[in-house]
Each structure stands twice: as structure tokens, then as C-alpha cells.
Amino acid sequence: MHRPPPSSRRLAAALALAGVLFTVAVVPAAHAADRGTGFGTWASLSRTGWHGSMRFGDVHTYCIHPGLPVATGTTTDHGTTSDVNGLSPQQLVSINYLVGTYGQTGDAVQAASVGWAVKAIVDRDTTLHSWGYGGNELTEAIDYIMRRASPENSGAIQERTTQYLSEAQNIPVPRVGGSLTMSMEEDDPTRGAVTVDVDPTATGTLRLENATFADTGSSERTGVQGQVAYPILAPATASDGGRPYIARASGSFTVRSAAIRYYSTPGQQESAGPVDPTTFTLTTQDASPRPVQFSPQIETVATIDSRGRFVDEVTVSARDGVWPRHSDGSFVVVSATADVYRTNAFPAEASEIPSNLSPVAHLELRTDPKIGAGLYRTSTTALPGPGVYTAVWRIERTSQDPDSVANFPARYFWMERFATPAQTEQLAFSPPPSDPVPTVTPTTAAIVSPMEPSSSPTVPAALPLTGVSAPPLLTAGGLSALAIVTGICAWRRAQRRAQPAAA
């Protein structure tokens, strides 16, 4: 069913009711205070007064407005505040110390003593003279009243009040907040410290990320205090695949509050209850990423190739298994060098290079920033001659690229042992080649009949099987063949002369 809009009067009434409801929702709760622990008469006004605490629920509160009536009426809890009646931070922290340390008690002497000390902190002059005492001594003013309220406890209350007041006045106003600082050792980025700068009275808990405390191995520490540096370890294993990494620290700290829980009763007393310590958090992290440090090492297998070069197959690896990377993901470059030495015989393996040897060749290696660890092949130029050769590799921090140096431990130096079997090879003496001897293919000489006039023997123009031409044959083996033919002809003529003539 259609309803007409409300009239302006009804609308105004609705808004007013909403405002009242909102006001009720945000106004602090008000309840009547109850008698707490102490001595005297629980009444707004009396001959002896009330010296002790007032209870608001489970909380013991104490007067902070000397001279006003006891808060027997409806009392409002305003919560925690550091701004009440112009009280200074020192007054507030002293009051909070007393009502929190000694005030929550069922001991009447203790409660009365806290009450007197709190009033003296707030307004000493009014506290002394509100009940007719005319002097200037707090203990005398206490006795002046307590002789009527509880004479047998007057002395104890005077003594404790003096003690409590002295303690409270020596409580410093704490500094809320502070700082944490993360440091890193220049030569070893896995080490450093987190320094806490907070109020000396503050205590808290520190938590580390990508690091642990050096003395405990834990990433969390309780009971942390101000002005202390805690050594930490930030292992390279905290990095992401060898990339630079950042250690972080966070802390949660508490200090005594320079504030009170404030209660008020219209036309009567104002009182203070204790408040919890003030809590604050601090964080920090490395000013710059920690480079991953490693200890590269080398394994080698050497040969001498057919061209007389010393060839090395070099496997480069990280001793701890982590090869560092730059922030862009590329691998840190390792530079290594080797000197090659020659001896006449196989030398003995040793940790040092014999002092009487000098290098005869040199090898260099730079790892690939796209590969990092792996197998690399390198060689010398032709070796100077026969002998036994051995190479000795070394890796030095001081020989690395500027952007690689930080990834090496301080004073890092690695060197291969001299004359390790895998690094020792012999280049043998080769006998000189003998001179080639020409091979002559035998030929059949033509027999020339003496009856038939003959010219000089016919000689082949060339001998294709030997590759030797005719003229050399005539000057060497050719002359021998000619002599044989001549001898045979002479023998035939002699035979014919010896036969009888035919009839």
C-alpha cells in the first residue's frame, strides 16, 4: 500500500531520536564506584575521610584530585588517556607505576600508602593541608589523619608512602618508538648484526627473516632490550637461486605508559586506574642486498694434441653447491689462470711449485655468465719442444672482475697441486725421417746380333712405375745394362770362331 512521505515534524523527531541513540552508543559507561581497600569512612564526606582504593568493577582506582569528596556516586570510565587535569608525563608515568605495581591489592596498609603517594604526586600542597594539618612534612600529615582512621597502622603507612613515592619519582618517562638497524660485515655478507635503539626500559621480541641469531641459531629472540647489538647470520642458502638477498628484522616492544585509566564522578573525586604498557613495532632491512659468496674450485684433465699444444678440459664448480647470480639472473663470472711448466722427467706431485721452475706457457679461463659452473676447454700455443709438461691452475679474489669480487670470501685463493697426474703429460722425442731410396723396376735389355749392325741400345723414354726419367737411368743403372749386352755379344763372336768351317 502506498504511504505518504512523513511530515517535516515527524522527520525532525526521527532525526533527533537517531542523534540520541548515537550519543548513547558512544558515551562511556557509567556505574557507581564501590569501596575498595583502605581505612576510614566510605562516604562522600566524613570526619576521617577514605584512605585507600575505590573499586570500579575489578579495578582499584586512586584519587587524583585531593580535597574533593570520595567518589561514591555514579562514576564514568573514560578509558586510557595521557591528557588529564594538566598532569605531566612524569606525573602520569609515576601514578601508573604505583597503581599498577602496588595498587591492585587487598592489603589495606598497602592501598592506603598508594593513595597517599598518588595524591602527593598530583598536588602535594593540597594533600598536606586538606585535613587541617599546617606543616610541610608528608609523614606528619599522614599521621595527623591516620591517628583517627587507624592509629595502629599510621607508622607503617608513613614508611611505605615514603618508599612508594621515592620509587615513583625515579621512574623515567619512557620513549615510545625507536629504531632497528641492520648491518653487514664488509668481507663476509653472511654475518652482521641488528642493533636495537629503544628506551632502556623497553623490552620486546625480535624476529628475523633470511637470518638467524648467531648465538642461538633461532630466528626469534625474546627479552630484547634497548641499546644492544645482536650478532646475526644471514646464510647464502636464504637467497633465491644464488641471487642477492635481503635480511629483515621486525620487533614488538613495550614500555610503561605515561598515561592512566581515567575515572570521574560528577561533583566528587577523579581517580586513576592502571593501564597496560604501551606497545609499538619497529622494522628494518638491509640497506643493500647481500651478495652470495662462494668458493669456486677446478678439476682438470690435460692432453697434448697433434699440433703440440697443451689442452686442458676444466670443470669449474662451487664448493658449497651454490653459484651466485647477479640481480638480472646472470651468473657471476669466475676468472682463472694457469702456468705450464716443463721438466725432463715426470716430477713428484707436491703442494708447491718447485722454486727452480719457470712457466713456459700460460692458460686463461673465464666462465660464461649464461652458464656458470660447467666444463670449459682451453689450450696453449705450440709447446717449445719435447719434455714433461704440467699445468697449475689458480683462482684469486684479487684477479676477478669488479662486479664479481664481492662474491668471493676475503683473501680467497685457490691453487691446484703441482704435477697432479691429470695435469701432467709428456711430449716425446720424434726420430728424424730417413731419406727415401728410389726403386728401379728391372727391364729386359735387347740383344743385338753382331751380324746386324747396331746403333746404341734403345732406352725407354721414361719408367712410369718408379717415376724416374730416362737420362738418370743412362747415367746409373743404364750403363750397367749396356755393359752386360756388350759382354754377351763378344761371347757370341768367340763361339762362332771356334766352329770348323763348313765344306
PDB file of N, CA and C in Angstrom, residues 46-85:
ATOM      1  N   SER A  46      33.283  12.891  55.378  1.00  0.00           N
ATOM      2  CA  SER A  46      33.318  12.310  56.723  1.00  0.00           C
ATOM      3  C   SER A  46      34.441  12.965  57.508  1.00  0.00           C
ATOM      4  N   ARG A  47      34.471  12.670  58.801  1.00  0.00           N
ATOM      5  CA  ARG A  47      35.495  13.262  59.668  1.00  0.00           C
ATOM      6  C   ARG A  47      36.874  12.700  59.358  1.00  0.00           C
ATOM      7  N   THR A  48      36.956  11.419  59.018  1.00  0.00           N
ATOM      8  CA  THR A  48      38.267  10.799  58.771  1.00  0.00           C
ATOM      9  C   THR A  48      38.596  10.707  57.297  1.00  0.00           C
ATOM     10  N   GLY A  49      37.555  10.717  56.445  1.00  0.00           N
ATOM     11  CA  GLY A  49      37.811  10.504  55.022  1.00  0.00           C
ATOM     12  C   GLY A  49      38.068   9.027  54.705  1.00  0.00           C
ATOM     13  N   TRP A  50      38.311   8.782  53.445  1.00  0.00           N
ATOM     14  CA  TRP A  50      38.615   7.408  52.995  1.00  0.00           C
ATOM     15  C   TRP A  50      40.028   7.398  52.405  1.00  0.00           C
ATOM     16  N   HIS A  51      40.866   6.493  52.944  1.00  0.00           N
ATOM     17  CA  HIS A  51      42.269   6.445  52.514  1.00  0.00           C
ATOM     18  C   HIS A  51      42.583   5.040  51.995  1.00  0.00           C
ATOM     19  N   GLY A  52      42.478   4.939  50.695  1.00  0.00           N
ATOM     20  CA  GLY A  52      42.715   3.654  50.037  1.00  0.00           C
ATOM     21  C   GLY A  52      42.175   3.707  48.628  1.00  0.00           C
ATOM     22  N   SER A  53      41.681   2.571  48.146  1.00  0.00           N
ATOM     23  CA  SER A  53      41.225   2.483  46.754  1.00  0.00           C
ATOM     24  C   SER A  53      39.720   2.533  46.648  1.00  0.00           C
ATOM     25  N   MET A  54      39.248   2.872  45.446  1.00  0.00           N
ATOM     26  CA  MET A  54      37.847   2.756  45.065  1.00  0.00           C
ATOM     27  C   MET A  54      37.790   1.703  43.960  1.00  0.00           C
ATOM     28  N   ARG A  55      36.781   0.883  44.010  1.00  0.00           N
ATOM     29  CA  ARG A  55      36.691  -0.189  43.022  1.00  0.00           C
ATOM     30  C   ARG A  55      35.702   0.180  41.926  1.00  0.00           C
ATOM     31  N   PHE A  56      36.147  -0.054  40.729  1.00  0.00           N
ATOM     32  CA  PHE A  56      35.267   0.097  39.581  1.00  0.00           C
ATOM     33  C   PHE A  56      35.349  -1.221  38.823  1.00  0.00           C
ATOM     34  N   GLY A  57      34.357  -2.092  39.110  1.00  0.00           N
ATOM     35  CA  GLY A  57      34.466  -3.452  38.605  1.00  0.00           C
ATOM     36  C   GLY A  57      35.581  -4.171  39.342  1.00  0.00           C
ATOM     37  N   ASP A  58      36.551  -4.673  38.578  1.00  0.00           N
ATOM     38  CA  ASP A  58      37.685  -5.379  39.193  1.00  0.00           C
ATOM     39  C   ASP A  58      38.909  -4.483  39.346  1.00  0.00           C
ATOM     40  N   VAL A  59      38.756  -3.215  39.054  1.00  0.00           N
ATOM     41  CA  VAL A  59      39.914  -2.316  39.042  1.00  0.00           C
ATOM     42  C   VAL A  59      39.906  -1.452  40.303  1.00  0.00           C
ATOM     43  N   HIS A  60      41.079  -1.386  40.962  1.00  0.00           N
ATOM     44  CA  HIS A  60      41.264  -0.470  42.086  1.00  0.00           C
ATOM     45  C   HIS A  60      41.764   0.859  41.523  1.00  0.00           C
ATOM     46  N   THR A  61      41.049   1.934  41.837  1.00  0.00           N
ATOM     47  CA  THR A  61      41.463   3.257  41.375  1.00  0.00           C
ATOM     48  C   THR A  61      41.781   4.137  42.582  1.00  0.00           C
ATOM     49  N   TYR A  62      42.538   5.223  42.317  1.00  0.00           N
ATOM     50  CA  TYR A  62      43.012   6.079  43.418  1.00  0.00           C
ATOM     51  C   TYR A  62      42.800   7.543  43.070  1.00  0.00           C
ATOM     52  N   CYS A  63      42.497   8.335  44.100  1.00  0.00           N
ATOM     53  CA  CYS A  63      42.162   9.750  43.927  1.00  0.00           C
ATOM     54  C   CYS A  63      43.305  10.528  43.283  1.00  0.00           C
ATOM     55  N   ILE A  64      42.945  11.350  42.309  1.00  0.00           N
ATOM     56  CA  ILE A  64      43.945  12.240  41.701  1.00  0.00           C
ATOM     57  C   ILE A  64      43.498  13.691  41.822  1.00  0.00           C
ATOM     58  N   HIS A  65      42.552  13.944  42.737  1.00  0.00           N
ATOM     59  CA  HIS A  65      42.104  15.323  42.945  1.00  0.00           C
ATOM     60  C   HIS A  65      41.928  15.552  44.444  1.00  0.00           C
ATOM     61  N   PRO A  66      43.044  15.730  45.149  1.00  0.00           N
ATOM     62  CA  PRO A  66      42.958  15.875  46.620  1.00  0.00           C
ATOM     63  C   PRO A  66      41.995  16.990  47.012  1.00  0.00           C
ATOM     64  N   GLY A  67      41.229  16.734  48.096  1.00  0.00           N
ATOM     65  CA  GLY A  67      40.330  17.748  48.626  1.00  0.00           C
ATOM     66  C   GLY A  67      38.900  17.575  48.194  1.00  0.00           C
ATOM     67  N   LEU A  68      38.609  16.791  47.158  1.00  0.00           N
ATOM     68  CA  LEU A  68      37.232  16.581  46.725  1.00  0.00           C
ATOM     69  C   LEU A  68      36.622  15.399  47.483  1.00  0.00           C
ATOM     70  N   PRO A  69      35.303  15.342  47.534  1.00  0.00           N
ATOM     71  CA  PRO A  69      34.634  14.238  48.238  1.00  0.00           C
ATOM     72  C   PRO A  69      34.949  12.883  47.606  1.00  0.00           C
ATOM     73  N   VAL A  70      34.836  11.836  48.391  1.00  0.00           N
ATOM     74  CA  VAL A  70      35.051  10.482  47.893  1.00  0.00           C
ATOM     75  C   VAL A  70      34.028  10.160  46.819  1.00  0.00           C
ATOM     76  N   ALA A  71      34.464   9.417  45.809  1.00  0.00           N
ATOM     77  CA  ALA A  71      33.598   9.134  44.654  1.00  0.00           C
ATOM     78  C   ALA A  71      32.655   7.988  44.950  1.00  0.00           C
ATOM     79  N   THR A  72      31.602   8.303  45.686  1.00  0.00           N
ATOM     80  CA  THR A  72      30.595   7.284  45.997  1.00  0.00           C
ATOM     81  C   THR A  72      29.462   7.288  44.992  1.00  0.00           C
ATOM     82  N   GLY A  73      29.422   8.299  44.150  1.00  0.00           N
ATOM     83  CA  GLY A  73      28.331   8.401  43.183  1.00  0.00           C
ATOM     84  C   GLY A  73      28.637   7.623  41.907  1.00  0.00           C
ATOM     85  N   THR A  74      27.814   7.930  40.887  1.00  0.00           N
ATOM     86  CA  THR A  74      27.988   7.268  39.588  1.00  0.00           C
ATOM     87  C   THR A  74      29.285   7.721  38.948  1.00  0.00           C
ATOM     88  N   THR A  75      30.116   6.752  38.612  1.00  0.00           N
ATOM     89  CA  THR A  75      31.461   7.031  38.084  1.00  0.00           C
ATOM     90  C   THR A  75      31.543   6.599  36.623  1.00  0.00           C
ATOM     91  N   THR A  76      32.192   7.430  35.839  1.00  0.00           N
ATOM     92  CA  THR A  76      32.340   7.147  34.406  1.00  0.00           C
ATOM     93  C   THR A  76      33.781   6.748  34.096  1.00  0.00           C
ATOM     94  N   ASP A  77      33.905   5.673  33.342  1.00  0.00           N
ATOM     95  CA  ASP A  77      35.221   5.197  32.886  1.00  0.00           C
ATOM     96  C   ASP A  77      35.515   5.828  31.527  1.00  0.00           C
ATOM     97  N   HIS A  78      36.515   6.691  31.479  1.00  0.00           N
ATOM     98  CA  HIS A  78      36.886   7.378  30.235  1.00  0.00           C
ATOM     99  C   HIS A  78      37.968   6.647  29.461  1.00  0.00           C
ATOM    100  N   GLY A  79      38.436   5.543  29.957  1.00  0.00           N
ATOM    101  CA  GLY A  79      39.480   4.798  29.255  1.00  0.00           C
ATOM    102  C   GLY A  79      40.858   5.396  29.460  1.00  0.00           C
ATOM    103  N   THR A  80      41.779   4.955  28.628  1.00  0.00           N
ATOM    104  CA  THR A  80      43.178   5.376  28.754  1.00  0.00           C
ATOM    105  C   THR A  80      43.362   6.783  28.203  1.00  0.00           C
ATOM    106  N   THR A  81      44.077   7.601  28.957  1.00  0.00           N
ATOM    107  CA  THR A  81      44.358   8.958  28.494  1.00  0.00           C
ATOM    108  C   THR A  81      45.698   9.426  29.043  1.00  0.00           C
ATOM    109  N   SER A  82      46.333  10.296  28.277  1.00  0.00           N
ATOM    110  CA  SER A  82      47.573  10.927  28.739  1.00  0.00           C
ATOM    111  C   SER A  82      47.382  12.434  28.864  1.00  0.00           C
ATOM    112  N   ASP A  83      46.121  12.838  28.868  1.00  0.00           N
ATOM    113  CA  ASP A  83      45.805  14.262  28.964  1.00  0.00           C
ATOM    114  C   ASP A  83      44.663  14.432  29.958  1.00  0.00           C
ATOM    115  N   VAL A  84      45.026  14.684  31.219  1.00  0.00           N
ATOM    116  CA  VAL A  84      44.004  14.848  32.239  1.00  0.00           C
ATOM    117  C   VAL A  84      44.491  15.830  33.293  1.00  0.00           C
ATOM    118  N   ASN A  85      43.713  16.855  33.513  1.00  0.00           N
ATOM    119  CA  ASN A  85      43.980  17.847  34.566  1.00  0.00           C
ATOM    120  C   ASN A  85      45.360  18.485  34.466  1.00  0.00           C
TER     121      ASN A  85
END
